[in-house]
């Protein structure tokens, strides 16, 4: 939590149809496991205390009384459990039966959230049993002698956990055009929980993932989804126990589907990142303004979560190469798109300026190699001869014979007009002029030493371009720019058009490999 992360858990216990006492045991077992692993939130499936597939047993007071007793016992047991528990239960209120999510923490019911959209199409007939949240008259519900907020307009916050704000919705609420969680996100909710009992059909899992990714991305939020699994009746439906955790469109954790045993998946969501992303995306705030009346109606419930410091490992994958997909097919698609964007951008700039020649410094390294390949393709796209591209090798004090050979081999292979300008004499003259120790035989390789050479490269490239009426193509990549290497003394960043400016260093090598095999 000190670093802006918050650990969440999506839990799928084994259930027994219409057996709340056994379902309570399974729920508590997973809740304790989530607590032991440092979770601050544990989300369980829709109607998990009763099971979803009870059908007409939902009309039996014996079942509903047993659910309430299980919920009472869950509250008692939660005094020894750290995370907020979100469990599903059928509850009676206003003379109706509601499909509810109940938020429990340390012996108290924080709120009760009824399901808004009750499906009654194809294989679903929930309206036979349940009323919609829109039909509720009460805004509070009596739970064991105490009033708890009742409705979809509740956000749970902890003033001691920056950026944590929780909203809960249930299954079908995710599948409608305007989800309750969308308005909650505009109202400040950063963590969205969904208790689901979504049955499985062929290819439905992928669409389910698409929905969760979409909501978390559009809402710039974390989305914790827990689905019913093994134990539900398979009389007319089947269940796969699909648990998912997303953050701003990115999948952080996913359970193994069709497991016979209970499952628990955890992830650390980056609340600080979500706050920063929302601040950057000005249209998010604009949308909140447009829906101001709906956004302002949310009630706040305060909770105090234990401040644990025993978690030492991050529960999320941090990619070594964040801009390089691990899946070969996806990587191929990304490389093709990045390459096409680079070529299109340079071709348009040449066309708009009327310039028909280009100058590019070729170092023998990866960045200039990618820029050179893009330049060659842009000239092909415009029907211009590649000989109108002047490639210049500009050896400095640390240039090796191998990199010089690589530079000339690349220029020859691409059909450029190749040249070489040794910058060492002019660089040495500047070092002497400014009184740098290197000019007097001392081995001082400081930033001035490096910037003098870079500046000489830039000066030669621009003056050469002036002479030939050409455009200087830059070679510096996004990583160098992000690290602050952009100074007016550094040659790589100074250009008329920098084709690599949006390409991270980690992707450059893959782009070159892709180009060699595909372009």
PDB file of N, CA, C and O in Angstrom, residues 332-404:
ATOM      1  N   UNK A 332       4.205  -9.997 -33.998  1.00  0.00           N
ATOM      2  CA  UNK A 332       4.257  -9.790 -35.444  1.00  0.00           C
ATOM      3  C   UNK A 332       3.305  -8.667 -35.860  1.00  0.00           C
ATOM      4  O   UNK A 332       3.662  -7.791 -36.660  1.00  0.00           O
ATOM      5  N   UNK A 333       2.102  -8.667 -35.288  1.00  0.00           N
ATOM      6  CA  UNK A 333       1.119  -7.625 -35.613  1.00  0.00           C
ATOM      7  C   UNK A 333       1.593  -6.257 -35.147  1.00  0.00           C
ATOM      8  O   UNK A 333       1.460  -5.260 -35.868  1.00  0.00           O
ATOM      9  N   UNK A 334       2.167  -6.194 -33.936  1.00  0.00           N
ATOM     10  CA  UNK A 334       2.635  -4.922 -33.402  1.00  0.00           C
ATOM     11  C   UNK A 334       3.788  -4.365 -34.241  1.00  0.00           C
ATOM     12  O   UNK A 334       3.844  -3.157 -34.513  1.00  0.00           O
ATOM     13  N   UNK A 335       4.716  -5.235 -34.621  1.00  0.00           N
ATOM     14  CA  UNK A 335       5.855  -4.786 -35.419  1.00  0.00           C
ATOM     15  C   UNK A 335       5.387  -4.261 -36.780  1.00  0.00           C
ATOM     16  O   UNK A 335       5.867  -3.225 -37.252  1.00  0.00           O
ATOM     17  N   UNK A 336       4.454  -4.979 -37.393  1.00  0.00           N
ATOM     18  CA  UNK A 336       3.943  -4.541 -38.693  1.00  0.00           C
ATOM     19  C   UNK A 336       3.292  -3.171 -38.585  1.00  0.00           C
ATOM     20  O   UNK A 336       3.487  -2.290 -39.439  1.00  0.00           O
ATOM     21  N   UNK A 337       2.537  -2.960 -37.497  1.00  0.00           N
ATOM     22  CA  UNK A 337       1.846  -1.689 -37.339  1.00  0.00           C
ATOM     23  C   UNK A 337       2.820  -0.557 -37.034  1.00  0.00           C
ATOM     24  O   UNK A 337       2.716   0.543 -37.601  1.00  0.00           O
ATOM     25  N   UNK A 338       3.787  -0.812 -36.140  1.00  0.00           N
ATOM     26  CA  UNK A 338       4.772   0.219 -35.803  1.00  0.00           C
ATOM     27  C   UNK A 338       5.575   0.627 -37.032  1.00  0.00           C
ATOM     28  O   UNK A 338       5.810   1.818 -37.286  1.00  0.00           O
ATOM     29  N   UNK A 339       5.997  -0.360 -37.806  1.00  0.00           N
ATOM     30  CA  UNK A 339       6.765  -0.099 -39.022  1.00  0.00           C
ATOM     31  C   UNK A 339       5.943   0.722 -40.012  1.00  0.00           C
ATOM     32  O   UNK A 339       6.426   1.694 -40.598  1.00  0.00           O
ATOM     33  N   UNK A 340       4.674   0.356 -40.196  1.00  0.00           N
ATOM     34  CA  UNK A 340       3.811   1.071 -41.135  1.00  0.00           C
ATOM     35  C   UNK A 340       3.584   2.522 -40.692  1.00  0.00           C
ATOM     36  O   UNK A 340       3.560   3.440 -41.522  1.00  0.00           O
ATOM     37  N   UNK A 341       3.438   2.734 -39.377  1.00  0.00           N
ATOM     38  CA  UNK A 341       3.262   4.096 -38.862  1.00  0.00           C
ATOM     39  C   UNK A 341       4.498   4.939 -39.148  1.00  0.00           C
ATOM     40  O   UNK A 341       4.408   6.097 -39.588  1.00  0.00           O
ATOM     41  N   UNK A 342       5.685   4.362 -38.907  1.00  0.00           N
ATOM     42  CA  UNK A 342       6.926   5.091 -39.150  1.00  0.00           C
ATOM     43  C   UNK A 342       7.063   5.480 -40.626  1.00  0.00           C
ATOM     44  O   UNK A 342       7.383   6.623 -40.953  1.00  0.00           O
ATOM     45  N   UNK A 343       6.818   4.506 -41.493  1.00  0.00           N
ATOM     46  CA  UNK A 343       6.955   4.755 -42.935  1.00  0.00           C
ATOM     47  C   UNK A 343       5.944   5.801 -43.394  1.00  0.00           C
ATOM     48  O   UNK A 343       6.280   6.742 -44.123  1.00  0.00           O
ATOM     49  N   UNK A 344       4.697   5.657 -42.958  1.00  0.00           N
ATOM     50  CA  UNK A 344       3.648   6.592 -43.357  1.00  0.00           C
ATOM     51  C   UNK A 344       3.968   8.014 -42.905  1.00  0.00           C
ATOM     52  O   UNK A 344       3.777   8.979 -43.645  1.00  0.00           O
ATOM     53  N   UNK A 345       4.448   8.143 -41.661  1.00  0.00           N
ATOM     54  CA  UNK A 345       4.765   9.464 -41.129  1.00  0.00           C
ATOM     55  C   UNK A 345       5.855  10.164 -41.918  1.00  0.00           C
ATOM     56  O   UNK A 345       5.725  11.344 -42.274  1.00  0.00           O
ATOM     57  N   UNK A 346       6.941   9.454 -42.207  1.00  0.00           N
ATOM     58  CA  UNK A 346       8.045  10.060 -42.952  1.00  0.00           C
ATOM     59  C   UNK A 346       7.640  10.370 -44.388  1.00  0.00           C
ATOM     60  O   UNK A 346       7.979  11.435 -44.928  1.00  0.00           O
ATOM     61  N   UNK A 347       6.902   9.458 -45.009  1.00  0.00           N
ATOM     62  CA  UNK A 347       6.473   9.679 -46.390  1.00  0.00           C
ATOM     63  C   UNK A 347       5.601  10.933 -46.493  1.00  0.00           C
ATOM     64  O   UNK A 347       5.755  11.744 -47.412  1.00  0.00           O
ATOM     65  N   UNK A 348       4.689  11.109 -45.521  1.00  0.00           N
ATOM     66  CA  UNK A 348       3.832  12.285 -45.529  1.00  0.00           C
ATOM     67  C   UNK A 348       4.641  13.562 -45.335  1.00  0.00           C
ATOM     68  O   UNK A 348       4.394  14.589 -45.984  1.00  0.00           O
ATOM     69  N   UNK A 349       5.628  13.517 -44.435  1.00  0.00           N
ATOM     70  CA  UNK A 349       6.446  14.704 -44.202  1.00  0.00           C
ATOM     71  C   UNK A 349       7.235  15.090 -45.458  1.00  0.00           C
ATOM     72  O   UNK A 349       7.323  16.274 -45.812  1.00  0.00           O
ATOM     73  N   UNK A 350       7.783  14.111 -46.137  1.00  0.00           N
ATOM     74  CA  UNK A 350       8.513  14.389 -47.381  1.00  0.00           C
ATOM     75  C   UNK A 350       7.576  14.965 -48.438  1.00  0.00           C
ATOM     76  O   UNK A 350       7.907  15.922 -49.143  1.00  0.00           O
ATOM     77  N   UNK A 351       6.379  14.382 -48.530  1.00  0.00           N
ATOM     78  CA  UNK A 351       5.409  14.844 -49.522  1.00  0.00           C
ATOM     79  C   UNK A 351       4.952  16.264 -49.216  1.00  0.00           C
ATOM     80  O   UNK A 351       4.850  17.114 -50.120  1.00  0.00           O
ATOM     81  N   UNK A 352       4.691  16.554 -47.950  1.00  0.00           N
ATOM     82  CA  UNK A 352       4.180  17.871 -47.569  1.00  0.00           C
ATOM     83  C   UNK A 352       5.215  18.969 -47.768  1.00  0.00           C
ATOM     84  O   UNK A 352       4.871  20.107 -48.116  1.00  0.00           O
ATOM     85  N   UNK A 353       6.487  18.656 -47.524  1.00  0.00           N
ATOM     86  CA  UNK A 353       7.539  19.668 -47.640  1.00  0.00           C
ATOM     87  C   UNK A 353       8.049  19.824 -49.063  1.00  0.00           C
ATOM     88  O   UNK A 353       8.687  20.824 -49.387  1.00  0.00           O
ATOM     89  N   UNK A 354       7.783  18.819 -49.891  1.00  0.00           N
ATOM     90  CA  UNK A 354       8.315  18.855 -51.242  1.00  0.00           C
ATOM     91  C   UNK A 354       9.780  18.473 -51.305  1.00  0.00           C
ATOM     92  O   UNK A 354      10.408  18.521 -52.380  1.00  0.00           O
ATOM     93  N   UNK A 355      10.359  18.084 -50.184  1.00  0.00           N
ATOM     94  CA  UNK A 355      11.769  17.674 -50.148  1.00  0.00           C
ATOM     95  C   UNK A 355      11.882  16.267 -50.721  1.00  0.00           C
ATOM     96  O   UNK A 355      11.093  15.380 -50.381  1.00  0.00           O
ATOM     97  N   UNK A 356      12.874  16.078 -51.565  1.00  0.00           N
ATOM     98  CA  UNK A 356      13.025  14.791 -52.245  1.00  0.00           C
ATOM     99  C   UNK A 356      14.345  14.109 -51.921  1.00  0.00           C
ATOM    100  O   UNK A 356      14.736  13.144 -52.582  1.00  0.00           O
ATOM    101  N   UNK A 357      15.032  14.611 -50.897  1.00  0.00           N
ATOM    102  CA  UNK A 357      16.290  14.003 -50.469  1.00  0.00           C
ATOM    103  C   UNK A 357      16.315  13.926 -48.944  1.00  0.00           C
ATOM    104  O   UNK A 357      15.648  14.710 -48.258  1.00  0.00           O
ATOM    105  N   UNK A 358      17.093  12.981 -48.430  1.00  0.00           N
ATOM    106  CA  UNK A 358      17.209  12.823 -46.981  1.00  0.00           C
ATOM    107  C   UNK A 358      18.649  12.540 -46.599  1.00  0.00           C
ATOM    108  O   UNK A 358      19.415  11.969 -47.390  1.00  0.00           O
ATOM    109  N   UNK A 359      18.990  12.950 -45.389  1.00  0.00           N
ATOM    110  CA  UNK A 359      20.302  12.684 -44.816  1.00  0.00           C
ATOM    111  C   UNK A 359      20.097  11.956 -43.502  1.00  0.00           C
ATOM    112  O   UNK A 359      19.242  12.339 -42.690  1.00  0.00           O
ATOM    113  N   UNK A 360      20.868  10.920 -43.286  1.00  0.00           N
ATOM    114  CA  UNK A 360      20.737  10.158 -42.042  1.00  0.00           C
ATOM    115  C   UNK A 360      22.116   9.707 -41.583  1.00  0.00           C
ATOM    116  O   UNK A 360      22.935   9.243 -42.380  1.00  0.00           O
ATOM    117  N   UNK A 361      22.400   9.906 -40.298  1.00  0.00           N
ATOM    118  CA  UNK A 361      23.653   9.435 -39.723  1.00  0.00           C
ATOM    119  C   UNK A 361      23.560   7.960 -39.404  1.00  0.00           C
ATOM    120  O   UNK A 361      22.657   7.529 -38.678  1.00  0.00           O
ATOM    121  N   UNK A 362      24.475   7.182 -39.956  1.00  0.00           N
ATOM    122  CA  UNK A 362      24.469   5.721 -39.759  1.00  0.00           C
ATOM    123  C   UNK A 362      25.627   5.352 -38.840  1.00  0.00           C
ATOM    124  O   UNK A 362      26.797   5.512 -39.199  1.00  0.00           O
ATOM    125  N   UNK A 363      25.302   4.872 -37.649  1.00  0.00           N
ATOM    126  CA  UNK A 363      26.331   4.579 -36.653  1.00  0.00           C
ATOM    127  C   UNK A 363      26.787   3.132 -36.662  1.00  0.00           C
ATOM    128  O   UNK A 363      27.832   2.807 -36.103  1.00  0.00           O
ATOM    129  N   UNK A 364      25.971   2.249 -37.242  1.00  0.00           N
ATOM    130  CA  UNK A 364      26.258   0.821 -37.128  1.00  0.00           C
ATOM    131  C   UNK A 364      25.470   0.181 -36.010  1.00  0.00           C
ATOM    132  O   UNK A 364      25.548  -1.032 -35.794  1.00  0.00           O
ATOM    133  N   UNK A 365      24.681   0.983 -35.277  1.00  0.00           N
ATOM    134  CA  UNK A 365      23.848   0.471 -34.192  1.00  0.00           C
ATOM    135  C   UNK A 365      22.416   0.234 -34.629  1.00  0.00           C
ATOM    136  O   UNK A 365      22.039   0.466 -35.791  1.00  0.00           O
ATOM    137  N   UNK A 366      21.579  -0.198 -33.669  1.00  0.00           N
ATOM    138  CA  UNK A 366      20.212  -0.599 -33.989  1.00  0.00           C
ATOM    139  C   UNK A 366      19.306   0.580 -34.331  1.00  0.00           C
ATOM    140  O   UNK A 366      18.496   0.500 -35.258  1.00  0.00           O
ATOM    141  N   UNK A 367      19.401   1.669 -33.577  1.00  0.00           N
ATOM    142  CA  UNK A 367      18.497   2.797 -33.807  1.00  0.00           C
ATOM    143  C   UNK A 367      18.643   3.358 -35.213  1.00  0.00           C
ATOM    144  O   UNK A 367      17.655   3.581 -35.929  1.00  0.00           O
ATOM    145  N   UNK A 368      19.882   3.604 -35.627  1.00  0.00           N
ATOM    146  CA  UNK A 368      20.077   4.177 -36.960  1.00  0.00           C
ATOM    147  C   UNK A 368      19.744   3.159 -38.049  1.00  0.00           C
ATOM    148  O   UNK A 368      19.293   3.522 -39.135  1.00  0.00           O
ATOM    149  N   UNK A 369      19.916   1.861 -37.750  1.00  0.00           N
ATOM    150  CA  UNK A 369      19.556   0.832 -38.723  1.00  0.00           C
ATOM    151  C   UNK A 369      18.044   0.841 -38.972  1.00  0.00           C
ATOM    152  O   UNK A 369      17.594   0.776 -40.122  1.00  0.00           O
ATOM    153  N   UNK A 370      17.249   0.942 -37.889  1.00  0.00           N
ATOM    154  CA  UNK A 370      15.795   0.981 -38.056  1.00  0.00           C
ATOM    155  C   UNK A 370      15.369   2.240 -38.800  1.00  0.00           C
ATOM    156  O   UNK A 370      14.515   2.187 -39.696  1.00  0.00           O
ATOM    157  N   UNK A 371      15.954   3.378 -38.448  1.00  0.00           N
ATOM    158  CA  UNK A 371      15.623   4.629 -39.131  1.00  0.00           C
ATOM    159  C   UNK A 371      15.983   4.552 -40.605  1.00  0.00           C
ATOM    160  O   UNK A 371      15.257   5.074 -41.467  1.00  0.00           O
ATOM    161  N   UNK A 372      17.083   3.896 -40.920  1.00  0.00           N
ATOM    162  CA  UNK A 372      17.514   3.770 -42.317  1.00  0.00           C
ATOM    163  C   UNK A 372      16.548   2.901 -43.116  1.00  0.00           C
ATOM    164  O   UNK A 372      16.183   3.222 -44.255  1.00  0.00           O
ATOM    165  N   UNK A 373      16.105   1.795 -42.513  1.00  0.00           N
ATOM    166  CA  UNK A 373      15.166   0.902 -43.199  1.00  0.00           C
ATOM    167  C   UNK A 373      13.835   1.625 -43.450  1.00  0.00           C
ATOM    168  O   UNK A 373      13.246   1.521 -44.530  1.00  0.00           O
ATOM    169  N   UNK A 374      13.362   2.364 -42.453  1.00  0.00           N
ATOM    170  CA  UNK A 374      12.120   3.125 -42.603  1.00  0.00           C
ATOM    171  C   UNK A 374      12.266   4.171 -43.708  1.00  0.00           C
ATOM    172  O   UNK A 374      11.362   4.359 -44.533  1.00  0.00           O
ATOM    173  N   UNK A 375      13.401   4.845 -43.742  1.00  0.00           N
ATOM    174  CA  UNK A 375      13.636   5.866 -44.766  1.00  0.00           C
ATOM    175  C   UNK A 375      13.630   5.249 -46.160  1.00  0.00           C
ATOM    176  O   UNK A 375      13.021   5.803 -47.102  1.00  0.00           O
ATOM    177  N   UNK A 376      14.280   4.097 -46.296  1.00  0.00           N
ATOM    178  CA  UNK A 376      14.307   3.420 -47.598  1.00  0.00           C
ATOM    179  C   UNK A 376      12.899   3.073 -48.060  1.00  0.00           C
ATOM    180  O   UNK A 376      12.529   3.287 -49.225  1.00  0.00           O
ATOM    181  N   UNK A 377      12.076   2.554 -47.127  1.00  0.00           N
ATOM    182  CA  UNK A 377      10.714   2.166 -47.485  1.00  0.00           C
ATOM    183  C   UNK A 377       9.858   3.387 -47.810  1.00  0.00           C
ATOM    184  O   UNK A 377       9.002   3.343 -48.710  1.00  0.00           O
ATOM    185  N   UNK A 378      10.073   4.502 -47.095  1.00  0.00           N
ATOM    186  CA  UNK A 378       9.321   5.725 -47.372  1.00  0.00           C
ATOM    187  C   UNK A 378       9.625   6.252 -48.771  1.00  0.00           C
ATOM    188  O   UNK A 378       8.733   6.716 -49.488  1.00  0.00           O
ATOM    189  N   UNK A 379      10.894   6.172 -49.158  1.00  0.00           N
ATOM    190  CA  UNK A 379      11.265   6.608 -50.509  1.00  0.00           C
ATOM    191  C   UNK A 379      10.652   5.682 -51.555  1.00  0.00           C
ATOM    192  O   UNK A 379      10.193   6.128 -52.608  1.00  0.00           O
ATOM    193  N   UNK A 380      10.612   4.390 -51.260  1.00  0.00           N
ATOM    194  CA  UNK A 380       9.945   3.447 -52.173  1.00  0.00           C
ATOM    195  C   UNK A 380       8.468   3.801 -52.303  1.00  0.00           C
ATOM    196  O   UNK A 380       7.902   3.766 -53.414  1.00  0.00           O
ATOM    197  N   UNK A 381       7.844   4.134 -51.200  1.00  0.00           N
ATOM    198  CA  UNK A 381       6.418   4.450 -51.190  1.00  0.00           C
ATOM    199  C   UNK A 381       6.103   5.662 -52.059  1.00  0.00           C
ATOM    200  O   UNK A 381       5.051   5.724 -52.716  1.00  0.00           O
ATOM    201  N   UNK A 382       7.019   6.609 -52.081  1.00  0.00           N
ATOM    202  CA  UNK A 382       6.826   7.833 -52.865  1.00  0.00           C
ATOM    203  C   UNK A 382       7.379   7.718 -54.291  1.00  0.00           C
ATOM    204  O   UNK A 382       7.287   8.680 -55.071  1.00  0.00           O
ATOM    205  N   UNK A 383       7.954   6.570 -54.603  1.00  0.00           N
ATOM    206  CA  UNK A 383       8.527   6.383 -55.940  1.00  0.00           C
ATOM    207  C   UNK A 383       9.807   7.162 -56.161  1.00  0.00           C
ATOM    208  O   UNK A 383      10.160   7.498 -57.303  1.00  0.00           O
ATOM    209  N   UNK A 384      10.530   7.457 -55.079  1.00  0.00           N
ATOM    210  CA  UNK A 384      11.794   8.185 -55.173  1.00  0.00           C
ATOM    211  C   UNK A 384      12.964   7.217 -55.128  1.00  0.00           C
ATOM    212  O   UNK A 384      12.905   6.194 -54.432  1.00  0.00           O
ATOM    213  N   UNK A 385      14.049   7.526 -55.842  1.00  0.00           N
ATOM    214  CA  UNK A 385      15.204   6.622 -55.828  1.00  0.00           C
ATOM    215  C   UNK A 385      15.895   6.628 -54.469  1.00  0.00           C
ATOM    216  O   UNK A 385      16.039   7.681 -53.833  1.00  0.00           O
ATOM    217  N   UNK A 386      16.318   5.461 -54.014  1.00  0.00           N
ATOM    218  CA  UNK A 386      17.005   5.372 -52.719  1.00  0.00           C
ATOM    219  C   UNK A 386      18.358   6.078 -52.754  1.00  0.00           C
ATOM    220  O   UNK A 386      18.915   6.423 -51.706  1.00  0.00           O
ATOM    221  N   UNK A 387      18.883   6.308 -53.941  1.00  0.00           N
ATOM    222  CA  UNK A 387      20.155   7.028 -54.049  1.00  0.00           C
ATOM    223  C   UNK A 387      20.023   8.473 -53.588  1.00  0.00           C
ATOM    224  O   UNK A 387      21.029   9.151 -53.342  1.00  0.00           O
ATOM    225  N   UNK A 388      18.793   8.961 -53.435  1.00  0.00           N
ATOM    226  CA  UNK A 388      18.566  10.308 -52.920  1.00  0.00           C
ATOM    227  C   UNK A 388      18.670  10.366 -51.400  1.00  0.00           C
ATOM    228  O   UNK A 388      18.522  11.432 -50.812  1.00  0.00           O
ATOM    229  N   UNK A 389      18.911   9.228 -50.785  1.00  0.00           N
ATOM    230  CA  UNK A 389      19.168   9.185 -49.348  1.00  0.00           C
ATOM    231  C   UNK A 389      20.677   9.175 -49.136  1.00  0.00           C
ATOM    232  O   UNK A 389      21.370   8.270 -49.606  1.00  0.00           O
ATOM    233  N   UNK A 390      21.183  10.182 -48.425  1.00  0.00           N
ATOM    234  CA  UNK A 390      22.613  10.266 -48.125  1.00  0.00           C
ATOM    235  C   UNK A 390      22.849   9.661 -46.747  1.00  0.00           C
ATOM    236  O   UNK A 390      22.371  10.187 -45.735  1.00  0.00           O
ATOM    237  N   UNK A 391      23.552   8.563 -46.723  1.00  0.00           N
ATOM    238  CA  UNK A 391      23.920   7.948 -45.458  1.00  0.00           C
ATOM    239  C   UNK A 391      25.323   8.360 -45.086  1.00  0.00           C
ATOM    240  O   UNK A 391      26.248   8.211 -45.892  1.00  0.00           O
ATOM    241  N   UNK A 392      25.496   8.884 -43.886  1.00  0.00           N
ATOM    242  CA  UNK A 392      26.806   9.356 -43.456  1.00  0.00           C
ATOM    243  C   UNK A 392      27.280   8.593 -42.226  1.00  0.00           C
ATOM    244  O   UNK A 392      26.600   8.564 -41.192  1.00  0.00           O
ATOM    245  N   UNK A 393      28.416   7.962 -42.357  1.00  0.00           N
ATOM    246  CA  UNK A 393      29.092   7.386 -41.199  1.00  0.00           C
ATOM    247  C   UNK A 393      30.002   8.459 -40.625  1.00  0.00           C
ATOM    248  O   UNK A 393      30.747   9.109 -41.363  1.00  0.00           O
ATOM    249  N   UNK A 394      29.910   8.703 -39.330  1.00  0.00           N
ATOM    250  CA  UNK A 394      30.681   9.787 -38.710  1.00  0.00           C
ATOM    251  C   UNK A 394      31.452   9.256 -37.503  1.00  0.00           C
ATOM    252  O   UNK A 394      31.028   9.413 -36.348  1.00  0.00           O
ATOM    253  N   UNK A 395      32.569   8.572 -37.760  1.00  0.00           N
ATOM    254  CA  UNK A 395      33.332   7.965 -36.664  1.00  0.00           C
ATOM    255  C   UNK A 395      33.851   8.999 -35.668  1.00  0.00           C
ATOM    256  O   UNK A 395      34.267  10.098 -36.051  1.00  0.00           O
ATOM    257  N   UNK A 396      33.779   8.629 -34.385  1.00  0.00           N
ATOM    258  CA  UNK A 396      34.290   9.466 -33.308  1.00  0.00           C
ATOM    259  C   UNK A 396      35.416   8.765 -32.583  1.00  0.00           C
ATOM    260  O   UNK A 396      35.988   7.778 -33.074  1.00  0.00           O
ATOM    261  N   UNK A 397      35.701   9.234 -31.372  1.00  0.00           N
ATOM    262  CA  UNK A 397      36.854   8.700 -30.634  1.00  0.00           C
ATOM    263  C   UNK A 397      36.658   7.249 -30.200  1.00  0.00           C
ATOM    264  O   UNK A 397      37.638   6.537 -29.971  1.00  0.00           O
ATOM    265  N   UNK A 398      35.425   6.799 -30.059  1.00  0.00           N
ATOM    266  CA  UNK A 398      35.188   5.431 -29.568  1.00  0.00           C
ATOM    267  C   UNK A 398      34.663   4.504 -30.651  1.00  0.00           C
ATOM    268  O   UNK A 398      34.301   3.359 -30.375  1.00  0.00           O
ATOM    269  N   UNK A 399      34.592   4.977 -31.888  1.00  0.00           N
ATOM    270  CA  UNK A 399      34.061   4.154 -32.972  1.00  0.00           C
ATOM    271  C   UNK A 399      35.003   2.991 -33.267  1.00  0.00           C
ATOM    272  O   UNK A 399      36.227   3.172 -33.362  1.00  0.00           O
ATOM    273  N   UNK A 400      34.437   1.794 -33.396  1.00  0.00           N
ATOM    274  CA  UNK A 400      35.243   0.618 -33.714  1.00  0.00           C
ATOM    275  C   UNK A 400      35.174   0.322 -35.208  1.00  0.00           C
ATOM    276  O   UNK A 400      34.272   0.790 -35.915  1.00  0.00           O
ATOM    277  N   UNK A 401      36.118  -0.464 -35.663  1.00  0.00           N
ATOM    278  CA  UNK A 401      36.121  -0.832 -37.078  1.00  0.00           C
ATOM    279  C   UNK A 401      34.898  -1.667 -37.428  1.00  0.00           C
ATOM    280  O   UNK A 401      34.375  -1.593 -38.548  1.00  0.00           O
ATOM    281  N   UNK A 402      34.405  -2.447 -36.452  1.00  0.00           N
ATOM    282  CA  UNK A 402      33.239  -3.297 -36.712  1.00  0.00           C
ATOM    283  C   UNK A 402      31.993  -2.454 -36.971  1.00  0.00           C
ATOM    284  O   UNK A 402      31.230  -2.723 -37.906  1.00  0.00           O
ATOM    285  N   UNK A 403      31.766  -1.426 -36.136  1.00  0.00           N
ATOM    286  CA  UNK A 403      30.588  -0.593 -36.349  1.00  0.00           C
ATOM    287  C   UNK A 403      30.701   0.197 -37.648  1.00  0.00           C
ATOM    288  O   UNK A 403      29.699   0.422 -38.329  1.00  0.00           O
ATOM    289  N   UNK A 404      31.911   0.604 -38.029  1.00  0.00           N
ATOM    290  CA  UNK A 404      32.087   1.292 -39.307  1.00  0.00           C
ATOM    291  C   UNK A 404      31.738   0.376 -40.472  1.00  0.00           C
ATOM    292  O   UNK A 404      31.068   0.774 -41.424  1.00  0.00           O
TER     293      UNK A 404
END
